[in-house]
Short mmCIF file of C-alpha atoms in Angstrom, two decimals:
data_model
loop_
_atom_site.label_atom_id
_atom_site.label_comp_id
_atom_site.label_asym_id
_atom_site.label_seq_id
_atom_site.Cartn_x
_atom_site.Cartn_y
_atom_site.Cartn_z
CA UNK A 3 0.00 0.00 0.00
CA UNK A 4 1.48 3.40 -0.77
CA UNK A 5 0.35 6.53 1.35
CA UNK A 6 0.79 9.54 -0.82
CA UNK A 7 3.34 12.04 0.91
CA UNK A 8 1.84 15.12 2.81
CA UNK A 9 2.19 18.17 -0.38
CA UNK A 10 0.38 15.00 -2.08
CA UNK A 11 -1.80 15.02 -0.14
CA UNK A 12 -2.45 19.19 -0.11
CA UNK A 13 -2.70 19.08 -3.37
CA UNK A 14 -5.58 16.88 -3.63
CA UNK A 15 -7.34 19.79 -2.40
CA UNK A 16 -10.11 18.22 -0.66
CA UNK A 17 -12.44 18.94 1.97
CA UNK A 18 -10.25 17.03 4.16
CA UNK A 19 -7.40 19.35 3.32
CA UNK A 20 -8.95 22.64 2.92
CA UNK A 21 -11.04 23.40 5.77
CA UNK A 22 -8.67 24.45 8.64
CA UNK A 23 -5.22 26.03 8.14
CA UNK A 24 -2.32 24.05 7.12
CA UNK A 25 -0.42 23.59 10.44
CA UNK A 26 -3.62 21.86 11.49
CA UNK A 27 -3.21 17.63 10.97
CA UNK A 28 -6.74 16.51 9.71
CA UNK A 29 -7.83 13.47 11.41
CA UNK A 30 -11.46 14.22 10.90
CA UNK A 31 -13.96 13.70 8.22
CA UNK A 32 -14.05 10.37 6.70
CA UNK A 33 -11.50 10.65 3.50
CA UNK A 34 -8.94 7.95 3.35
CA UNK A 35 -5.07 8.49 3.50
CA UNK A 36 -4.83 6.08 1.13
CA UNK A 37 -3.06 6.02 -2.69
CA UNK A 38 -5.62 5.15 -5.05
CA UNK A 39 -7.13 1.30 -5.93
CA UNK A 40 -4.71 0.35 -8.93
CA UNK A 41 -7.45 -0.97 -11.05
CA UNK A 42 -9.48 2.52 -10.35
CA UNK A 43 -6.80 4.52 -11.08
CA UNK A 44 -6.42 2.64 -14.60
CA UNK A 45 -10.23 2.97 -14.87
CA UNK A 46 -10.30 6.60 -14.20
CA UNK A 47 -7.43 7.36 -16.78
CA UNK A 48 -8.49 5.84 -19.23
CA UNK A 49 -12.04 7.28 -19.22
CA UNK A 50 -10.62 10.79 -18.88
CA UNK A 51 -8.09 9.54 -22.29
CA UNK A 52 -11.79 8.46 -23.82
CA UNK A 53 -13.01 11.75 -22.53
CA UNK A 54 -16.31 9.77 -21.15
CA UNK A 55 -17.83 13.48 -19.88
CA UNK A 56 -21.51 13.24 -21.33
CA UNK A 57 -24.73 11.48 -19.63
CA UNK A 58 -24.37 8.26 -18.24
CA UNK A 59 -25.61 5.36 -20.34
CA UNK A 60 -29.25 3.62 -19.28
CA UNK A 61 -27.22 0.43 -18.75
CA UNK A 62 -24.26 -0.49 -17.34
CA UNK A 63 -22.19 -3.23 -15.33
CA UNK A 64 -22.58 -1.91 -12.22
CA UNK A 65 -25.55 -3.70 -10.63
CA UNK A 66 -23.78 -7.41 -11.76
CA UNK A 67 -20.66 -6.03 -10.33
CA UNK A 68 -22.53 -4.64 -6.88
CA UNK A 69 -24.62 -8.06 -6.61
CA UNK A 70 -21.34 -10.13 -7.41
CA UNK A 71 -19.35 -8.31 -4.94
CA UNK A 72 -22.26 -8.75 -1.75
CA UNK A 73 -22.75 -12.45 -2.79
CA UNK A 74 -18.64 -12.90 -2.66
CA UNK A 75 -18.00 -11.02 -0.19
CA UNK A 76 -20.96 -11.25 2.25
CA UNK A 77 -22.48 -14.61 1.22
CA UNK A 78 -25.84 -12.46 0.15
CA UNK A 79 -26.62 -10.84 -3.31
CA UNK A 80 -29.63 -9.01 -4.07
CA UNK A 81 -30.76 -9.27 -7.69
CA UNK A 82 -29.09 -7.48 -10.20
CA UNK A 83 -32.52 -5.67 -11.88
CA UNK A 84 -33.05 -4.50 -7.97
CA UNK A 85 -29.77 -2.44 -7.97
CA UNK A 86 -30.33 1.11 -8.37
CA UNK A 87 -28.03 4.18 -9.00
CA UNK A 88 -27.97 6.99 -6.59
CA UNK A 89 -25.62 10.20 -6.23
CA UNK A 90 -24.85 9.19 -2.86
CA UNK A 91 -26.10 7.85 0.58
CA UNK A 92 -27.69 9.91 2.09
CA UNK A 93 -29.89 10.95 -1.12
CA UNK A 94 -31.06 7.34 -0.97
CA UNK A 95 -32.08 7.86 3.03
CA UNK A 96 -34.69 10.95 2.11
CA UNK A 97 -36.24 8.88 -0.73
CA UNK A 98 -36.08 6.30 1.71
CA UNK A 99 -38.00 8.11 3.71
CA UNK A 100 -40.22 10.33 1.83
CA UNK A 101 -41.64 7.45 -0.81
CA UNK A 102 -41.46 4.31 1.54
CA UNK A 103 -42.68 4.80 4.88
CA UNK A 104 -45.67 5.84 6.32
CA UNK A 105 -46.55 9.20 5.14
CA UNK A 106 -45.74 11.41 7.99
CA UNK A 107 -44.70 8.70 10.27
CA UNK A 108 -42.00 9.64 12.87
CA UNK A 109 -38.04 8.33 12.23
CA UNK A 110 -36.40 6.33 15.35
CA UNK A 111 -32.60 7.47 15.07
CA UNK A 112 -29.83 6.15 17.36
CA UNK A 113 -27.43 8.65 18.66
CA UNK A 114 -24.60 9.08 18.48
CA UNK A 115 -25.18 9.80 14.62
CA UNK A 116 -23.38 10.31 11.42
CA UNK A 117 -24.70 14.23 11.50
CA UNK A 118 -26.96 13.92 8.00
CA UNK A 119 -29.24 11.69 10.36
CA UNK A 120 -30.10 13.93 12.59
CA UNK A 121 -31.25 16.32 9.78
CA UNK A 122 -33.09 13.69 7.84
CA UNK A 123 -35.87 14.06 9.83
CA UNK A 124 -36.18 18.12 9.62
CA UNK A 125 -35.65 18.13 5.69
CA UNK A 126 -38.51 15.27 5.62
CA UNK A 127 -40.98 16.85 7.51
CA UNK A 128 -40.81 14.04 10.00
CA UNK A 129 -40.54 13.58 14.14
CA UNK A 130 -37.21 12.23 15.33
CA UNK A 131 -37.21 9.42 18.06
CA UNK A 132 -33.65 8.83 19.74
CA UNK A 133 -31.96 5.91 21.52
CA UNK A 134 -28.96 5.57 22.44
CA UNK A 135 -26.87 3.87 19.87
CA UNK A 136 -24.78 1.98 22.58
CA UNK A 137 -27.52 -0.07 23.34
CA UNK A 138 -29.97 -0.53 20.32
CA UNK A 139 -32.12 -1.81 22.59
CA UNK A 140 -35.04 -3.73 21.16
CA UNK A 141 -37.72 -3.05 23.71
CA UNK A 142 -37.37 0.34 23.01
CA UNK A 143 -37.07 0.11 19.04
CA UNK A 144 -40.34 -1.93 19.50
CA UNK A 145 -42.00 0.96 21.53
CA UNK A 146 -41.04 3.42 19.61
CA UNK A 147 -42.59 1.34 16.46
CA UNK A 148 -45.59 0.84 18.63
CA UNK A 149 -45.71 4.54 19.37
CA UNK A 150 -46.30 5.08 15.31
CA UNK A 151 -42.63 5.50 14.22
CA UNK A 152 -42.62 4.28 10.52
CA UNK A 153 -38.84 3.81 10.22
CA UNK A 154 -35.68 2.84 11.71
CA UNK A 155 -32.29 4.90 10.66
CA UNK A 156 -29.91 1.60 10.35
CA UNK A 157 -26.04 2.33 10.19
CA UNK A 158 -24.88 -1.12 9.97
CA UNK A 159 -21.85 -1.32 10.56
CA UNK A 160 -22.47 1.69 12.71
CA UNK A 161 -20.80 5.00 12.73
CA UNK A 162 -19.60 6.91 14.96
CA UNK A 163 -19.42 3.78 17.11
CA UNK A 164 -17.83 1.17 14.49
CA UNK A 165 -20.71 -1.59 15.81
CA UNK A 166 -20.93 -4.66 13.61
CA UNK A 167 -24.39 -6.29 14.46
CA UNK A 168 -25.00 -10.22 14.23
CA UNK A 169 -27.54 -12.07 12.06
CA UNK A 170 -29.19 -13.01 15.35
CA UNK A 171 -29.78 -9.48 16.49
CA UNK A 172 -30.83 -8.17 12.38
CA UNK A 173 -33.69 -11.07 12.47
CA UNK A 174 -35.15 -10.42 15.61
CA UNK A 175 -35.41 -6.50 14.64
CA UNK A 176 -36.28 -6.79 11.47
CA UNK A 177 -39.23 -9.21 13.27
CA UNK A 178 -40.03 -6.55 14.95
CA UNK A 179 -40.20 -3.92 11.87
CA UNK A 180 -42.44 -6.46 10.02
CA UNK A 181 -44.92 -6.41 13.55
CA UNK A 182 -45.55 -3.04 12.81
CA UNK A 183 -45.58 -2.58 9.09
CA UNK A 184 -42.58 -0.33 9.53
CA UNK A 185 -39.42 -0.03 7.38
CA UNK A 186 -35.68 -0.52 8.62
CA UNK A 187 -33.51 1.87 6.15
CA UNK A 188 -30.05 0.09 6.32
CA UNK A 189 -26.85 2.75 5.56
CA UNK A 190 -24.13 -0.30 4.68
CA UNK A 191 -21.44 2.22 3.13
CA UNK A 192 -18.87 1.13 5.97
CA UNK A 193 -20.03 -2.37 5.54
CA UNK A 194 -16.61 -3.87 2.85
CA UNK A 195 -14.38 -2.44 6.36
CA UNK A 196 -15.48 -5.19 8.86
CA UNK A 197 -12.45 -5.95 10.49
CA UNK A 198 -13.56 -9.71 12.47
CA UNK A 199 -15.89 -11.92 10.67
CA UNK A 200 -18.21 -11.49 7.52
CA UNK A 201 -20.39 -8.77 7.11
CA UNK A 202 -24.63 -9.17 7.55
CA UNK A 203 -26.80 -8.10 5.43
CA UNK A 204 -29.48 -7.15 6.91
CA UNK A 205 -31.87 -7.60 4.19
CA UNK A 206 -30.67 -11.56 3.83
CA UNK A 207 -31.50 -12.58 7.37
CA UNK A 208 -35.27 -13.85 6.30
CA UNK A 209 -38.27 -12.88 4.81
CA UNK A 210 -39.19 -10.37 6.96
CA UNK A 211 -35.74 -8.68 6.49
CA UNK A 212 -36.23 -8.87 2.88
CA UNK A 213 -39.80 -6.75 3.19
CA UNK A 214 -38.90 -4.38 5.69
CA UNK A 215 -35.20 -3.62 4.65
CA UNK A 216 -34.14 -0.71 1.96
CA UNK A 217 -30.68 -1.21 1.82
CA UNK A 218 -28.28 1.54 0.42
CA UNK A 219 -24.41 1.57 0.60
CA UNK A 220 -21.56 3.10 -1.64
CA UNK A 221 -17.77 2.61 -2.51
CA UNK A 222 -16.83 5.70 -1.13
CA UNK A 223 -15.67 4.99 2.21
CA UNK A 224 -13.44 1.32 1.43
CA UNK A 225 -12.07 3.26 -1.61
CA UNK A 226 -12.10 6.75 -1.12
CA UNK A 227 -14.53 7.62 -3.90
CA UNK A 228 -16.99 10.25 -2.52
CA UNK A 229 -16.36 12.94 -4.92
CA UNK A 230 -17.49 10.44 -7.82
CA UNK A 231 -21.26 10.78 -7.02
CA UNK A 232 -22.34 7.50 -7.21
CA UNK A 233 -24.51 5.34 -4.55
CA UNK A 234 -26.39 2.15 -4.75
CA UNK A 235 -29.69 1.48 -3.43
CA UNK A 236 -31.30 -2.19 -3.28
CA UNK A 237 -34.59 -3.87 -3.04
CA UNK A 238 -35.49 -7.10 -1.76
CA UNK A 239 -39.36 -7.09 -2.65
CA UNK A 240 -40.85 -6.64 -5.73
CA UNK A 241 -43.71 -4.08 -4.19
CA UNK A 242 -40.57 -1.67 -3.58
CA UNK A 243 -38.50 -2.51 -6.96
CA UNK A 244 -41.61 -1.25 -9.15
CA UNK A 245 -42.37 1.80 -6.32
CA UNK A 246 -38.71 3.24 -7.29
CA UNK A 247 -39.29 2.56 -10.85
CA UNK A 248 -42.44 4.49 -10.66
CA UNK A 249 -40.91 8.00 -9.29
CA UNK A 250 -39.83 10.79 -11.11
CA UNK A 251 -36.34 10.55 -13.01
CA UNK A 252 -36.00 14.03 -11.21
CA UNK A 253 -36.35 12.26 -7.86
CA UNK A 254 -33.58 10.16 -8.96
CA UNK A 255 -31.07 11.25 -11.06
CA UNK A 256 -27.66 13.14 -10.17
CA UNK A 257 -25.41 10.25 -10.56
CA UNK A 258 -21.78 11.18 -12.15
CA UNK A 259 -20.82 8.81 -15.53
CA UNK A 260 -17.38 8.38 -13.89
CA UNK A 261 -18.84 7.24 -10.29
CA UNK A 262 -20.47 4.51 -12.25
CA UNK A 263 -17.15 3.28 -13.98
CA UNK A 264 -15.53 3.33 -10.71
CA UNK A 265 -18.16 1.82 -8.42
CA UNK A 266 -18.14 -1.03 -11.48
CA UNK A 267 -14.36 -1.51 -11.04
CA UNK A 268 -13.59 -1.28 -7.61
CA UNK A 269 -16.86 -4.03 -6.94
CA UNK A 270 -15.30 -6.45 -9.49
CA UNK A 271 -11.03 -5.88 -8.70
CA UNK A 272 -10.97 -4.12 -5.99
CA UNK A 273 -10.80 -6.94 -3.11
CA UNK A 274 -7.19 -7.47 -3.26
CA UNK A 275 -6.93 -3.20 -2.46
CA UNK A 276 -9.31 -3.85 0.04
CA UNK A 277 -8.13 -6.62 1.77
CA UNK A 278 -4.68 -4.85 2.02
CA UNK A 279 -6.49 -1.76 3.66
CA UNK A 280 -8.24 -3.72 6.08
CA UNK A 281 -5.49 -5.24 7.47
CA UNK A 282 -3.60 -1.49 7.64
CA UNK A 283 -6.63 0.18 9.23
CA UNK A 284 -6.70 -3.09 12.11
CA UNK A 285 -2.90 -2.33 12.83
CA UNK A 286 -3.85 1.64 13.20
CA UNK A 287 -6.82 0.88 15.57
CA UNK A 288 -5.21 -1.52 17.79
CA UNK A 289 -2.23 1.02 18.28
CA UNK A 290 -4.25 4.20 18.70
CA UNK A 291 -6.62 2.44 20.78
CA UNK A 292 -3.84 1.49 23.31
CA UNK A 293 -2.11 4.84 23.36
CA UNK A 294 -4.95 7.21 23.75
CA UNK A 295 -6.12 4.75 26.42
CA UNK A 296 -2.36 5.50 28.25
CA UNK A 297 -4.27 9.09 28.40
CA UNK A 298 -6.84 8.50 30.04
CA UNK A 299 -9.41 8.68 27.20
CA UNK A 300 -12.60 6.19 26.63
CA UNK A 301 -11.72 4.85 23.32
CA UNK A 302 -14.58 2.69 21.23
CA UNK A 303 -12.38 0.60 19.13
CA UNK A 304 -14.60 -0.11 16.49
CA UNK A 305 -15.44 -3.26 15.10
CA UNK A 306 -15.75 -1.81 11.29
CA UNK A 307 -14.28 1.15 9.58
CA UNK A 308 -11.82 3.88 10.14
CA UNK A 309 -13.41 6.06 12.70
CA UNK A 310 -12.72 5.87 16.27
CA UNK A 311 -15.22 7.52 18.74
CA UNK A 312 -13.42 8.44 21.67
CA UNK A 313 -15.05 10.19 24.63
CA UNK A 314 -12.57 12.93 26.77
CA UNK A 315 -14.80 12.97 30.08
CA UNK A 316 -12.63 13.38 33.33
CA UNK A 317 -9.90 14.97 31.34
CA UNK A 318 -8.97 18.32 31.53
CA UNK A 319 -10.31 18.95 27.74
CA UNK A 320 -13.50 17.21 28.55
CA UNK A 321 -15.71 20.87 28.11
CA UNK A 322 -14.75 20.82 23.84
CA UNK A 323 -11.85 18.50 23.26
CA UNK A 324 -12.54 18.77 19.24
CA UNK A 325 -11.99 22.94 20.25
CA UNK A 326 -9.20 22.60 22.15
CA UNK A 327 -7.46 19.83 20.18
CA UNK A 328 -7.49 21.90 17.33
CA UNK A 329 -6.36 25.13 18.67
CA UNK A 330 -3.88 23.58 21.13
CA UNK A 331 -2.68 21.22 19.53
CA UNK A 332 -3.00 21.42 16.11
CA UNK A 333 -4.36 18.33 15.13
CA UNK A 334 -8.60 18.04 14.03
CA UNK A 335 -10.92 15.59 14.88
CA UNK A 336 -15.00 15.51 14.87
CA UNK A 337 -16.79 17.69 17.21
CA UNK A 338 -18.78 14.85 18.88
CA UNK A 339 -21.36 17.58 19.38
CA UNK A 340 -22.27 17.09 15.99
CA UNK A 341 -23.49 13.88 16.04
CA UNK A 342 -26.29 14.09 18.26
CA UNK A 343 -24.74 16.75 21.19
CA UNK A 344 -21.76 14.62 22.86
CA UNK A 345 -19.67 17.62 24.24
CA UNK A 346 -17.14 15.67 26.13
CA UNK A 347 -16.34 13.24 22.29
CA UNK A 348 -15.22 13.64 19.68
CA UNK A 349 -14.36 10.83 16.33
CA UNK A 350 -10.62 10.46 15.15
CA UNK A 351 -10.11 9.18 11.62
CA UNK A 352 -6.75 6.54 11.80
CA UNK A 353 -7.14 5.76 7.69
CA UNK A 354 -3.79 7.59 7.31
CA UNK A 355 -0.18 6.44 7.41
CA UNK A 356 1.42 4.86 10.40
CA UNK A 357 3.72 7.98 10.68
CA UNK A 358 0.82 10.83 10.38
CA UNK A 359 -1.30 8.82 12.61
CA UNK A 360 1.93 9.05 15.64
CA UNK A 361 2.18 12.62 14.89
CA UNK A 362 -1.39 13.06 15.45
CA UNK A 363 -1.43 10.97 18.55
CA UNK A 364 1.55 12.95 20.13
CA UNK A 365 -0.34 16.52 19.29
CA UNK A 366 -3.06 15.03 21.33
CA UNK A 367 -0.76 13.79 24.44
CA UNK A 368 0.88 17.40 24.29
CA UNK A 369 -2.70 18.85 25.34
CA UNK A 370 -3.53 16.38 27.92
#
């Protein structure tokens, strides 16, 4: 695996390396460290050298290459013909929301939260329902259900917290779901970075799963391709495959030509890449997870992914540590305010070099 050098990195001039001054280390919002997937790299040239630029075709490979992928990699495929372009995930939550749930039905979201869920509900017109994330616990899912919530916000694996859930738990909440005619809307974009085990999909578990589950999920995060525009969403009913077909292509459309080609490539030779990352990003979390422990600090060292959500309490930077950190210290993580208001945490990205990831350990031991 080759990490870029740091002016490399500058110069990719993204939102990861633009936001806060340059004497500032980002280890913050989730872009990878990482040199580009070989085969994407190759892909990506050579459509610029075809100068692919114009609307994206009606077909292409990407919904064998998606289905191929989750049946290889996962042990679960949906159907190709139920694979659906999106510009990204969290597109594919509002329609989610807004054209298969319960008009005006309330949204249970676990917190701590990737940030876009806790606006989902505002920009939908919808109630929110929290729970706390650190339990999922399914009395209270089912209460909430039985209260008249119509949906279930489902990061699986989970971010902030890097939770991996078990085929067990998915079935008996995706029981529930079906109980109440309500819909679990599954986020699996962190899903190829499961460090233990094989990833579930939730929408495989039974039939129940297979009615109740929307299930939407990206390349961007395994292989750094956000900028591409170009989600997936899948169905595992027919009653939802012809709904989506039925909505406006205004609804739908956004998705970048190039974010198809790469999402194609990556899905069908980008495992070896992948497998190579994994195995880095294990190595960073075991090590940052033992040395910010040293400090004092609550780590979560997650089961999935490259975030790390780490709460500050009983230190002396426990009133904004994401503040403080940055100002002090010169290193940025996640305010952990943002993800559902948890002042005393904040979430540390370790998808970086061994090196950059020491450096920005040791600006955080300076401030505590």
């Amino acid at each position: 695996m080759r990490f870029p050098e740091l002016e490399e990195l500058k110069n990719r001039r993204t939102l990861k390396w633009t936001r806060f001054p340059e004497d500032v280390l980002p280890l913050w919002v989730a872009e990878s460290d990482f040199g580009t997937c070989p085969p994407l790299k190759e892909a990506m040239a050579d459509a610029v050298e075809r100068e692919v630029f114009g609307y994206p075709p009606d077909a292409t490979g990407l919904n064998d290459a998606l289905a191929g992928f989750y049946e290889r990699r996962y042990g679960f495929g949906p159907k190709p013909e139920s694979v659906f372009a999106i510009p990204d995930v969290v597109r594919g939550l509002k329609l989610a929301i807004e054209h298969f749930t319960k008009p005006g039905s309330a949204i249970i979201v676990p917190l701590p939260a990737y940030p876009p869920f806790i606006e989902l509900p505002k920009v939908t017109g919808r109630q929110a329902i929290y729970i706390d994330a650190h339990e999922y616990d399914l009395k209270e899912i089912e209460k909430a259900f039985a209260d008249g919530a119509g949906s279930l916000l489902f990061c699986n694996p989970h971010n902030p917290l890097g939770t991996v859930f078990s085929e067990e738990y998915i079935r008996e909440l995706t029981d529930i779901a079906a109980k109440y005619d309500a819909r679990i809307i599954v986020d699996e974009i962190h899903a190829p970075l499961v460090f233990e085990g094989t990833h579930v999909v939730a929408a495989g578990v039974s039939k129940n799963a297979a009615n109740t589950c929307i299930t939407i999920t990206a390349t961007s995060k395994a292989w750094n391709t956000a900028g591409l525009k170009c989600a997936q969403i899948f169905f595992t009913n027919e009653a939802d495959v012809k709904a989506w077909k039925n909505l406006s292509d205004i609804t739908r459309d956004g998705v970048s030509i190039l974010g198809l080609i790469a999402a194609e490539t990556v899905y069908n030779e980008g495992e070896e890449f992948l497998d190579e990352s994994i195995q880095i990003l294990k190595d960073n979390r075991d090590f940052a997870a033992a040395e910010l422990e040293k400090l004092g600090v609550k780590v979560y060292a997650p089961d999935s992914t490259y975030l790390m959500w780490l709460d500050f309490a009983g230190t002396k930077i426990e009133e904004a540590p994401s503040k403080i950190l940055r100002e002090e210290g010169k290193v940025m993580l996640n305010d952990g305010a943002a993800f559902g208001g948890f002042t005393t945490c904040a979430r540390l990205n370790f998808a970086c070099s061994r090196e950059t990831l020491e450096e920005g350990l040791r600006r955080i031991a300076s401030v505590l």
